mmCIF file of C-alpha atoms and ligand atoms in Angstrom:
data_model
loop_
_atom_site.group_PDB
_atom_site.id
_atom_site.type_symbol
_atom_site.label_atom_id
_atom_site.label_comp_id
_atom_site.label_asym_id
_atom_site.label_seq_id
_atom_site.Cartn_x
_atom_site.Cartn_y
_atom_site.Cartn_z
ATOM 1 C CA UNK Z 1 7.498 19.419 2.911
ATOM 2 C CA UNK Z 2 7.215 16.180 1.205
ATOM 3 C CA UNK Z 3 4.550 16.056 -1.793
ATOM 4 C CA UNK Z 4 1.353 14.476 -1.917
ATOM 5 C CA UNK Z 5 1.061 13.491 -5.848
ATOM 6 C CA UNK Z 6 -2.002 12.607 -7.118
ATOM 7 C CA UNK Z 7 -5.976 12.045 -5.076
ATOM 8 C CA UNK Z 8 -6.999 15.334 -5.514
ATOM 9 C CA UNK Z 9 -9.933 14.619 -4.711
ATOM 10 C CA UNK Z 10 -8.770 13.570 -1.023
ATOM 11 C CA UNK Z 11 -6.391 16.415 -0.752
ATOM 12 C CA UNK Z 12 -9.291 18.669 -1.456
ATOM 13 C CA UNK Z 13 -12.152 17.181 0.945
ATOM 14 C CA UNK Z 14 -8.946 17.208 3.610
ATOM 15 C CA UNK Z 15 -8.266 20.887 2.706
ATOM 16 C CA UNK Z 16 -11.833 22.135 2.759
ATOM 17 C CA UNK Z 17 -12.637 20.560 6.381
ATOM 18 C CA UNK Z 18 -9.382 22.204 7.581
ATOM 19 C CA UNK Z 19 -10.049 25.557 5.803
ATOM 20 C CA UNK Z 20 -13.832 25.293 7.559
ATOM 21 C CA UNK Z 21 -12.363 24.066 11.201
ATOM 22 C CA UNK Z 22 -14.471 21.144 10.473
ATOM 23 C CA UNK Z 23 -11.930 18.536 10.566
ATOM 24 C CA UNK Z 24 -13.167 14.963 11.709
ATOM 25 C CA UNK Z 25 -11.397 14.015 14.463
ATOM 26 C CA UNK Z 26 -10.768 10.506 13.173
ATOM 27 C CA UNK Z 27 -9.754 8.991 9.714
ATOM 28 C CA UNK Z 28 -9.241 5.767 8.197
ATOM 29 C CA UNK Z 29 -6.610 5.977 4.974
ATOM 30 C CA UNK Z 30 -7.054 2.764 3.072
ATOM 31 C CA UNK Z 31 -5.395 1.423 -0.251
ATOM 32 C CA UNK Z 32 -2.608 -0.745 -0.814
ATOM 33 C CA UNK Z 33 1.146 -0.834 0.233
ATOM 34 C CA UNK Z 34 3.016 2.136 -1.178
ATOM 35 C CA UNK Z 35 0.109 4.784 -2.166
ATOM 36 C CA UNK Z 36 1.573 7.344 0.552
ATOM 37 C CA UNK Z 37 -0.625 6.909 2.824
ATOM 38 C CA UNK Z 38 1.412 7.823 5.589
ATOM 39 C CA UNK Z 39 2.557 11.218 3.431
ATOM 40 C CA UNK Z 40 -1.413 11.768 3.604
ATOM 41 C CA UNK Z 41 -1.318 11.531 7.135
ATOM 42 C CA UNK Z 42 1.502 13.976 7.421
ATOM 43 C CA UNK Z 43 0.357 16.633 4.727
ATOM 44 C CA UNK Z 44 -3.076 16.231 6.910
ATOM 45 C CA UNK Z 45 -1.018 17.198 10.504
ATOM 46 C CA UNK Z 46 1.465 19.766 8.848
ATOM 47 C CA UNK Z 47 -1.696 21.746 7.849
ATOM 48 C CA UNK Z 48 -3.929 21.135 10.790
ATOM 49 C CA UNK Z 49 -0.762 22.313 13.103
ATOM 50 C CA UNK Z 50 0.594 24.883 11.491
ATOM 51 C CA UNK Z 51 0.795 28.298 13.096
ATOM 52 C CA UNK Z 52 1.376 30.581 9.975
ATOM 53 C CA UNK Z 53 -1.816 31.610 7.600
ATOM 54 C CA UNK Z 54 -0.633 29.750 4.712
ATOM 55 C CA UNK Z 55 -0.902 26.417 5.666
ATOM 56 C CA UNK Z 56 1.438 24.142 5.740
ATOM 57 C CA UNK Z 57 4.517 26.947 5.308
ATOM 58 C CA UNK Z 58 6.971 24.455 6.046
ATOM 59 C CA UNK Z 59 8.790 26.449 8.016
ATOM 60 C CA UNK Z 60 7.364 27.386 11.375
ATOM 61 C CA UNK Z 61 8.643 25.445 14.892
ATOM 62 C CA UNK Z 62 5.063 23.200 14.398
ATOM 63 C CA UNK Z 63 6.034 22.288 10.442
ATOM 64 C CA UNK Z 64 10.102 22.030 11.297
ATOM 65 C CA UNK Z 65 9.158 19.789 14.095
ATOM 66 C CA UNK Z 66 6.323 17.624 12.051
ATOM 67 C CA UNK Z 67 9.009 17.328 9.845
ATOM 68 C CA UNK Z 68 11.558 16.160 11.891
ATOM 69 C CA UNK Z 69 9.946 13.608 13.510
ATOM 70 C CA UNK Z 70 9.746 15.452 16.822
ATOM 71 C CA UNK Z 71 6.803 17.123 17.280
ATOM 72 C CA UNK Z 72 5.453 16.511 20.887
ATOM 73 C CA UNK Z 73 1.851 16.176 19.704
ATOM 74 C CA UNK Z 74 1.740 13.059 17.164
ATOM 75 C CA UNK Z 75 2.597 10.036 17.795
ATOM 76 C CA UNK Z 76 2.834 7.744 15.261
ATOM 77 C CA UNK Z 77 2.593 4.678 17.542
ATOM 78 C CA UNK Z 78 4.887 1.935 17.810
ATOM 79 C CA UNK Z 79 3.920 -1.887 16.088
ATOM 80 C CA UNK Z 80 4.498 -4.933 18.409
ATOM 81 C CA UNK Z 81 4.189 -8.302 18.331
ATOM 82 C CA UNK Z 82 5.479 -10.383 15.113
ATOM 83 C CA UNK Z 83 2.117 -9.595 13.426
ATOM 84 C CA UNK Z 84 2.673 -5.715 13.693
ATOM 85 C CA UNK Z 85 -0.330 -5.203 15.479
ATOM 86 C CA UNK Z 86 -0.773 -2.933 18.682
ATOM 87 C CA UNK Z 87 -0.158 -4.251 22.007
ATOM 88 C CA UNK Z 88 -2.798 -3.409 24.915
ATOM 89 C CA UNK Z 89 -0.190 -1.622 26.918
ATOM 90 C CA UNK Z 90 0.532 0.828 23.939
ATOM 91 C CA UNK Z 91 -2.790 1.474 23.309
ATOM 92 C CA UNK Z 92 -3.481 1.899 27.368
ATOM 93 C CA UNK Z 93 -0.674 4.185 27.410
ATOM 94 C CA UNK Z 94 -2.688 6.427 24.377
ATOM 95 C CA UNK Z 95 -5.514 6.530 25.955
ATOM 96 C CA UNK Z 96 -4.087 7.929 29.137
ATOM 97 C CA UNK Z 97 -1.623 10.481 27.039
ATOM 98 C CA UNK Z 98 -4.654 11.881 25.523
ATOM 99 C CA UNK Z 99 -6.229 12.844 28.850
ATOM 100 C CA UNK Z 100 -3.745 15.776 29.171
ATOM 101 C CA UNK Z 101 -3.480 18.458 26.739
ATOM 102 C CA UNK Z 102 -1.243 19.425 23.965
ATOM 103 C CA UNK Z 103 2.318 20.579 24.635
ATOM 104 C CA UNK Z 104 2.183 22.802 21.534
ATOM 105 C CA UNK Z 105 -0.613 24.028 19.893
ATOM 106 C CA UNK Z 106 -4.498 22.984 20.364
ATOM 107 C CA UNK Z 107 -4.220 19.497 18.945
ATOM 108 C CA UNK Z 108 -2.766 16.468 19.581
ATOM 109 C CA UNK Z 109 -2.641 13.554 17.301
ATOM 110 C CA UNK Z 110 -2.159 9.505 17.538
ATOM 111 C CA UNK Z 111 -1.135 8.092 14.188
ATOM 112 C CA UNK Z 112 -1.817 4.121 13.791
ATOM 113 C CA UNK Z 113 -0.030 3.087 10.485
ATOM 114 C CA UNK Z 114 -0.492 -0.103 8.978
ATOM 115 C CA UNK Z 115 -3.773 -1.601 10.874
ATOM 116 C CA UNK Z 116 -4.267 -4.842 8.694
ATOM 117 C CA UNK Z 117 -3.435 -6.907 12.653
ATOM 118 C CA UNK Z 118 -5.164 -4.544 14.742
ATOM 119 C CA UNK Z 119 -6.266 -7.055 16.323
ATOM 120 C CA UNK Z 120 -10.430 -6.946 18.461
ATOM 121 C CA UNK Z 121 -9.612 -6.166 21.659
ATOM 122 C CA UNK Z 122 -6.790 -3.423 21.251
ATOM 123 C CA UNK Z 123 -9.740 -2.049 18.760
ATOM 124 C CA UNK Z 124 -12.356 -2.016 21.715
ATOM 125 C CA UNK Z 125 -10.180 -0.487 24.089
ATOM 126 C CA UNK Z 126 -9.441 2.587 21.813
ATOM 127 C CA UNK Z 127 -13.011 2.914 21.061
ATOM 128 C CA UNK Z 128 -13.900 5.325 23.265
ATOM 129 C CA UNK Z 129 -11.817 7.655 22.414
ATOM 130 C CA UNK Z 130 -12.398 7.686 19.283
ATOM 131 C CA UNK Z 131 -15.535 7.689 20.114
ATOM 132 C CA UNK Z 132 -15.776 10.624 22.255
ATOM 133 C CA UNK Z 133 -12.143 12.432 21.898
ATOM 134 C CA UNK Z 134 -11.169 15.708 23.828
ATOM 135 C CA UNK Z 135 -11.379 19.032 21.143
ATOM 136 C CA UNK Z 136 -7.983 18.556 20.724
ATOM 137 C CA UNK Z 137 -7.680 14.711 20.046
ATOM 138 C CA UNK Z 138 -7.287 13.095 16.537
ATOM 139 C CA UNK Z 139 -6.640 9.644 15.433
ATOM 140 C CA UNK Z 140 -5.230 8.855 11.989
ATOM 141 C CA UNK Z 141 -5.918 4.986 11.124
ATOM 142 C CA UNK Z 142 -3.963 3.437 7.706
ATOM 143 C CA UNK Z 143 -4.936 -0.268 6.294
ATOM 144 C CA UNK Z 144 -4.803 -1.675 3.356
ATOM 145 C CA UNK Z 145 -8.254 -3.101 3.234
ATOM 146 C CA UNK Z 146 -11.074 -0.232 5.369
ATOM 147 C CA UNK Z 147 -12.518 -3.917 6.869
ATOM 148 C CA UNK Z 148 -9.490 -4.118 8.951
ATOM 149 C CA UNK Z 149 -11.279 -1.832 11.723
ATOM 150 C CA UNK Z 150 -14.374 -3.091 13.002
ATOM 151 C CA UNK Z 151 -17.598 -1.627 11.938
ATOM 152 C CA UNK Z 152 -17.680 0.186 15.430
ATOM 153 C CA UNK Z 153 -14.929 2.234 15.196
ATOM 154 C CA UNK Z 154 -14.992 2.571 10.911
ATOM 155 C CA UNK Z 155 -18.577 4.370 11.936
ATOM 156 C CA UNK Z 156 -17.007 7.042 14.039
ATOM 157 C CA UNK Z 157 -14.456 8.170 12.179
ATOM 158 C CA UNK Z 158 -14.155 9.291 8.024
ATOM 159 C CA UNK Z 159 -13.244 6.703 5.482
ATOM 160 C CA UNK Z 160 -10.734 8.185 2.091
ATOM 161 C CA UNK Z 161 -9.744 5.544 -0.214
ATOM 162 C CA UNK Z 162 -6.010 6.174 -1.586
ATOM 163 C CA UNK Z 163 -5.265 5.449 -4.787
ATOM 164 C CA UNK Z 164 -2.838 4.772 -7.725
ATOM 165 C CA UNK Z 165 -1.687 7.903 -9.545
ATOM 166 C CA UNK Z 166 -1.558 7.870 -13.505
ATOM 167 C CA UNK Z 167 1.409 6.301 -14.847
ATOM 168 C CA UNK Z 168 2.653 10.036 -16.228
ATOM 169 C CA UNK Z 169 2.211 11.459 -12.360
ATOM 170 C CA UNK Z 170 4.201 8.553 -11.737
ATOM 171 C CA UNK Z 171 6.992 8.805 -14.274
ATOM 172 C CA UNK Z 172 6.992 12.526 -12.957
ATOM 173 C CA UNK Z 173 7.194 11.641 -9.033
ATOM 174 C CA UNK Z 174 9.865 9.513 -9.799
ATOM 175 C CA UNK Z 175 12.246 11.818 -11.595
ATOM 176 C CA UNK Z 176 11.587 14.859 -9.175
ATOM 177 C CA UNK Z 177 13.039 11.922 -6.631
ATOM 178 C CA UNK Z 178 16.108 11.904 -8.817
ATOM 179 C CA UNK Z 179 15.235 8.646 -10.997
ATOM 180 C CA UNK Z 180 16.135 8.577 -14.588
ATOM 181 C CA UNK Z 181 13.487 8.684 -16.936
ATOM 182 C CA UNK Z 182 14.974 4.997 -18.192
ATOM 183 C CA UNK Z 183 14.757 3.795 -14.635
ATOM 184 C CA UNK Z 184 11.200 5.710 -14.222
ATOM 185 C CA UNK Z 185 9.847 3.748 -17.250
ATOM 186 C CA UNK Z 186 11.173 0.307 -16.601
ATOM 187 C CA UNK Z 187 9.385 0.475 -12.676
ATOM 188 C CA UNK Z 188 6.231 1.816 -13.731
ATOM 189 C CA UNK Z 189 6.098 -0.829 -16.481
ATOM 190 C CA UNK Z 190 5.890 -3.252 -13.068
ATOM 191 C CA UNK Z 191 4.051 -0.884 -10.293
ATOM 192 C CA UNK Z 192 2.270 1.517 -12.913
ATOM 193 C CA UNK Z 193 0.695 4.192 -10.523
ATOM 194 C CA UNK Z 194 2.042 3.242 -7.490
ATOM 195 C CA UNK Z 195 5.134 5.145 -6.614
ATOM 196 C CA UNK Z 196 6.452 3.789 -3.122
ATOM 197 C CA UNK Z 197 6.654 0.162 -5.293
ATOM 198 C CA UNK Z 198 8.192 2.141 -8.060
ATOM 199 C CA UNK Z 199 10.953 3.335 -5.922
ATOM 200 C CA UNK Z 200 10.934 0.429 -3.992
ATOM 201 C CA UNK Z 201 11.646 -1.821 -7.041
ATOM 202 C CA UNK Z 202 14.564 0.978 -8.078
ATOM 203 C CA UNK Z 203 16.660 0.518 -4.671
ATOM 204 C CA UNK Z 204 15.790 -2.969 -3.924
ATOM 205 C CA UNK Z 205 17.955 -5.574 -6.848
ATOM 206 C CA UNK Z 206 15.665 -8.806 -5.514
ATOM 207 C CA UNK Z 207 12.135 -6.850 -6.556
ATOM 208 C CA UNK Z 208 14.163 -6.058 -9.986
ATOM 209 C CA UNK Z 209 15.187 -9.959 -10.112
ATOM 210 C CA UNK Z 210 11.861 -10.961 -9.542
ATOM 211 C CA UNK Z 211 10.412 -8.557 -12.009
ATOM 212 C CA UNK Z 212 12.720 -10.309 -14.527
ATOM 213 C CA UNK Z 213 12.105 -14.003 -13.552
ATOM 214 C CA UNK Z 214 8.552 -13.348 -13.539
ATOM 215 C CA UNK Z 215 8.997 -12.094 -17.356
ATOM 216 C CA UNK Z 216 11.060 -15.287 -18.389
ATOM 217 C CA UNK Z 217 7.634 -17.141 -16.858
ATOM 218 C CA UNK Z 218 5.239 -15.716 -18.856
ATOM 219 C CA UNK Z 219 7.734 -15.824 -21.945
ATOM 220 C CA UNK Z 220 7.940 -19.692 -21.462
ATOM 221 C CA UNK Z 221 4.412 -20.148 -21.077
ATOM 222 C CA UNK Z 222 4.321 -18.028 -24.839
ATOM 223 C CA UNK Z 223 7.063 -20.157 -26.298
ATOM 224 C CA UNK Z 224 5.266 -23.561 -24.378
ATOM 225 C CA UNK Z 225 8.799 -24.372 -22.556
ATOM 226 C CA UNK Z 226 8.548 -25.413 -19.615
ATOM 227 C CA UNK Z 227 12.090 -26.158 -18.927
ATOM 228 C CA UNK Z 228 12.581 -22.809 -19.029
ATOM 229 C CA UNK Z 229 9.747 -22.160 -16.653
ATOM 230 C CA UNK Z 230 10.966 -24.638 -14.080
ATOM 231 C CA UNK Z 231 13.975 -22.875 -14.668
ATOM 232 C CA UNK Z 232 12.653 -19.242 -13.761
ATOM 233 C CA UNK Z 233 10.864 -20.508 -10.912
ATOM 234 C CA UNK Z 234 13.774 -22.336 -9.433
ATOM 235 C CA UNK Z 235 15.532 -19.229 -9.256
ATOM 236 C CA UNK Z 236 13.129 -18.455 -6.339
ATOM 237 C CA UNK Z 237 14.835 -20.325 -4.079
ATOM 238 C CA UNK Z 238 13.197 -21.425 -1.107
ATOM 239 C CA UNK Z 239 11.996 -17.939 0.011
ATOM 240 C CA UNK Z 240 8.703 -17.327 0.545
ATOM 241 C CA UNK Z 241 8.889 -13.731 0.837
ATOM 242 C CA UNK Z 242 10.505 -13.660 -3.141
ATOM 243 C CA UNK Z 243 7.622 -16.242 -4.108
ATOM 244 C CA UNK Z 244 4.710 -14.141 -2.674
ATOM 245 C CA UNK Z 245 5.905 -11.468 -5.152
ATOM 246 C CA UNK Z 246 6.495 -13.439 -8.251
ATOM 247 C CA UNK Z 247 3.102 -15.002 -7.323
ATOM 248 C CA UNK Z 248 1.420 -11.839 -7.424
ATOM 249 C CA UNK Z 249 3.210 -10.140 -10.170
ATOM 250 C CA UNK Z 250 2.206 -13.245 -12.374
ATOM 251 C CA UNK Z 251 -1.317 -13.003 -11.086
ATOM 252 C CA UNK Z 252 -1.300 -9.231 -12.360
ATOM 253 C CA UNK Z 253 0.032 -10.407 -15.851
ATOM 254 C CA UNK Z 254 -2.299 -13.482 -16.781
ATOM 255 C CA UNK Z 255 -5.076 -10.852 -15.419
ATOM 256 C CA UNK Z 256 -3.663 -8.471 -18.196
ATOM 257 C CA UNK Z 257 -3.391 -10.587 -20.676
ATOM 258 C CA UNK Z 258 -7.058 -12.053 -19.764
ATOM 259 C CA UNK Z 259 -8.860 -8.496 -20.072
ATOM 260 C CA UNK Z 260 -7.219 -7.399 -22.973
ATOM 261 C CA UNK Z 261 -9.063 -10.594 -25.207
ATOM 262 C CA UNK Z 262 -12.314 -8.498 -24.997
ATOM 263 C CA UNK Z 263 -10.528 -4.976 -24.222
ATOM 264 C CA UNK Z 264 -7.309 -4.077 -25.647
ATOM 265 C CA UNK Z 265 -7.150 -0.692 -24.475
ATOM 266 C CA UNK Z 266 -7.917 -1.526 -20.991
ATOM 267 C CA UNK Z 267 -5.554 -0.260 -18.433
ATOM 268 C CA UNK Z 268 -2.738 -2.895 -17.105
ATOM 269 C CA UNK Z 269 -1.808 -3.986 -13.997
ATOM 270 C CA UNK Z 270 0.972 -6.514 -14.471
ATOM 271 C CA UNK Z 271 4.750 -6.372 -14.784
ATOM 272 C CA UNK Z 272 5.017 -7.623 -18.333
ATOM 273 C CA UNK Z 273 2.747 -5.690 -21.345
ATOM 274 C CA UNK Z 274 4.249 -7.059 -24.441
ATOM 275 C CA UNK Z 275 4.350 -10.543 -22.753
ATOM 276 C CA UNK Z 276 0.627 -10.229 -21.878
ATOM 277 C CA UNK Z 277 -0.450 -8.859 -25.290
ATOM 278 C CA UNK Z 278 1.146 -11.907 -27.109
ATOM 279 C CA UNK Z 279 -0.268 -14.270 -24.150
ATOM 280 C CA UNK Z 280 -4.005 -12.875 -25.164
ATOM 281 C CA UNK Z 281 -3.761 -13.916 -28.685
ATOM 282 C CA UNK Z 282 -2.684 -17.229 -27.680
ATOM 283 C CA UNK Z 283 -4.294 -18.369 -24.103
ATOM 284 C CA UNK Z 284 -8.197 -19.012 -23.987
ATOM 285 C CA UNK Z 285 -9.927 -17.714 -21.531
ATOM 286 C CA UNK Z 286 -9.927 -21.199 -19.108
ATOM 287 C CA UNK Z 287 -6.242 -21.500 -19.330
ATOM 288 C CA UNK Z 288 -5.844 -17.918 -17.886
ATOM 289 C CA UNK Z 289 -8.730 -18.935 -15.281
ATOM 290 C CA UNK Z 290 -6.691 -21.952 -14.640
ATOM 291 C CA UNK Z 291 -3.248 -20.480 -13.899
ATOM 292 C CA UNK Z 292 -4.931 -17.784 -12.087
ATOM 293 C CA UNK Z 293 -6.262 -20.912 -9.707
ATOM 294 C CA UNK Z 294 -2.912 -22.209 -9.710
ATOM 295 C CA UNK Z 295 -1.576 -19.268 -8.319
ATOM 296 C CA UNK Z 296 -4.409 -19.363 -5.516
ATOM 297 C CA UNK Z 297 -3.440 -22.927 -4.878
ATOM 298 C CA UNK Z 298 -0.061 -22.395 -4.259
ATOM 299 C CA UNK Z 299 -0.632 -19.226 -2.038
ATOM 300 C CA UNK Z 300 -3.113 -21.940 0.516
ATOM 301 C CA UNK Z 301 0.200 -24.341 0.000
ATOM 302 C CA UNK Z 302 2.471 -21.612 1.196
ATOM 303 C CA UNK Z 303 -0.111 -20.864 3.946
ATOM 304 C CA UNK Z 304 -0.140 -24.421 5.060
ATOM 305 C CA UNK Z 305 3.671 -24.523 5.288
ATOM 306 C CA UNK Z 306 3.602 -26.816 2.375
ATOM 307 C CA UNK Z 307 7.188 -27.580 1.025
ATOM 308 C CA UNK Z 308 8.165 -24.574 -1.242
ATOM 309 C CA UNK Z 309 9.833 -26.302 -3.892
ATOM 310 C CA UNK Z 310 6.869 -28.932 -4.398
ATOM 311 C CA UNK Z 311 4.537 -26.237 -4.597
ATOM 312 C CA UNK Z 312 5.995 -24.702 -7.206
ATOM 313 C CA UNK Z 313 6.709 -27.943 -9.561
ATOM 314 C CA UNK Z 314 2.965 -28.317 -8.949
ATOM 315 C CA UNK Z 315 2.126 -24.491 -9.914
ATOM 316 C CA UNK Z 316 4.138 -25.617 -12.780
ATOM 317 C CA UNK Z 317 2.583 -28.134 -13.867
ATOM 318 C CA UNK Z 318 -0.984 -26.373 -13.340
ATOM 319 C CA UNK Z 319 0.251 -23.858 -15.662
ATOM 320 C CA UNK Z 320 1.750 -25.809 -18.666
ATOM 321 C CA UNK Z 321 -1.109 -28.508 -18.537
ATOM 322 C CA UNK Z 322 -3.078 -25.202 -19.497
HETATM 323 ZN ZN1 ZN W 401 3.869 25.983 9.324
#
């Protein structure tokens, strides 16, 4: 059974409505990419299906089949379009499925992962069964932000927030998964509490290279180079998906190095500590308010199809004029 590290207050409020046969019959799991929130979702159905008195035992035919990926009641249903939303003929399709009864035990369960383009009408036509599901129906909704349902169907079901775990939870998550407590340290230094970015960054080289050419930014902007900046950035490329990340990593650091002026022991958020302590000795407050509008600049340019590469020499520029 995979783990569930961290939220105990979730766990808990999940394990008491299950221990009382309360259990809403819909939930909304919100927080951002990498939090588990699909492991929620599964630690919620392993324990509402289980057959044995400990729940979840891991190894009855409901657990062995939850874990598996075959269980005949939950569905975690399929994405389409290039958006990942839902199309109306998948969500039709639910909403006839859950007219007959469970193959298995008394429930049966529709997962929706990643709702952020659920778009208004597949929303609408799902409504009413969420609304008013058989005894034996559940929907489990996950989005990033709760306001990507619509009020009408948030008000239905029961909103948990999912979030980071402390950086020690996460060193320790990380080396259960086999990560060495050199590799442990160097990811949470970029994702802190957030262990599916953690091991994301450890198996995927680009995150890694961005990581580091997001560090030789911030180092420039200490040093006041900006060769070297236009330098880092160029390593980008022209790919957008790379750029978004840098983007945001070097949001989280001039953020850092912004809040610790008035509160040193605050807790960080971006990829680079030691750069962002020497950055708030150094940057006043508008020049951190400045490159942190630069940043939002060149996000609208990338959203506008604007040439990459100009964008950048102009986030450049925004942040050594600074
Ligand atoms: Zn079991």
């Amino acid at each position: 059974m995979e783990r569930f590290y961290g939220n105990a207050q979730v766990q808990e409020t999940l394990h008491q409505m299950l221990k009382r046969d309360r259990a809403a019959h819909g939930f909304l799991f919100y927080g951002e990419a990498g939090l588990g929130k699909k492991t929620l979702a599964k630690r919620f159905l392993a324990e509402l299906l289980c057959t044995e008195a400990e729940k979840p035992c891991g190894v009855c035919k409901s657990c062995r089949m939850l874990a598996d990926g075959v269980h005949p009641d939950v569905r975690f249903v399929e994405h389409s379009g290039k958006r990942g939303g839902f199309s109306v003929d998948t969500v039709r399709e639910v909403c006839m499925d859950l007219a007959s009864p469970p193959n298995e035990g008394d429930a049966k369960c529709y997962v929706f992962g990643e709702c952020d383009h659920m778009d208004t009408r597949t929303q609408n036509l799902l409504l009413k069964a969420v609304e008013e599901p058989p005894t034996y129906g559940y929907f489990i909704f996950t989005a990033t932000s709760p306001t990507a349902l619509l009020p009408t169907v948030r008000s239905r079901i029961v909103s948990l927030a999912v979030s980071p775990v402390t950086e020690q939870e996460c060193r320790t998550a990380l080396e259960e998964h086999g990560v060495s407590p050199e590799d442990a340290a160097e990811a949470v230094g970029v994702f802190h509490g957030n262990i599916g970015q953690c091991l994301n960054f450890l198996e995927n080289m680009p995150i890694r290279e961005v990581a580091g050419l997001t560090k030789s930014a911030i180092n420039s902007i200490i040093n006041k180079n900006e060769y070297a900046f236009l330098q880092a950035v160029s390593q980008l490329g022209k790919e957008r998906e790379r750029t978004a990340l840098f983007l945001s990593l070097f949001d989280r650091t001039i953020r850092d190095a912004m809040v610790w002026k008035y509160d040193p022991r605050a807790e960080g958020i971006g990829c680079d500590a030691p750069g962002a302590r020497k950055l708030a000795e150094r940057l006043s407050s508008s020049a951190g308010q400045a490159m942190h509008q630069a940043v939002d600049r060149t996000y609208a340019a990338m959203e506008a199809n604007v040439n990459l590469p100009l964008a950048l020499a102009a986030f450049c520029a925004d942040c050594m004029d600074g």
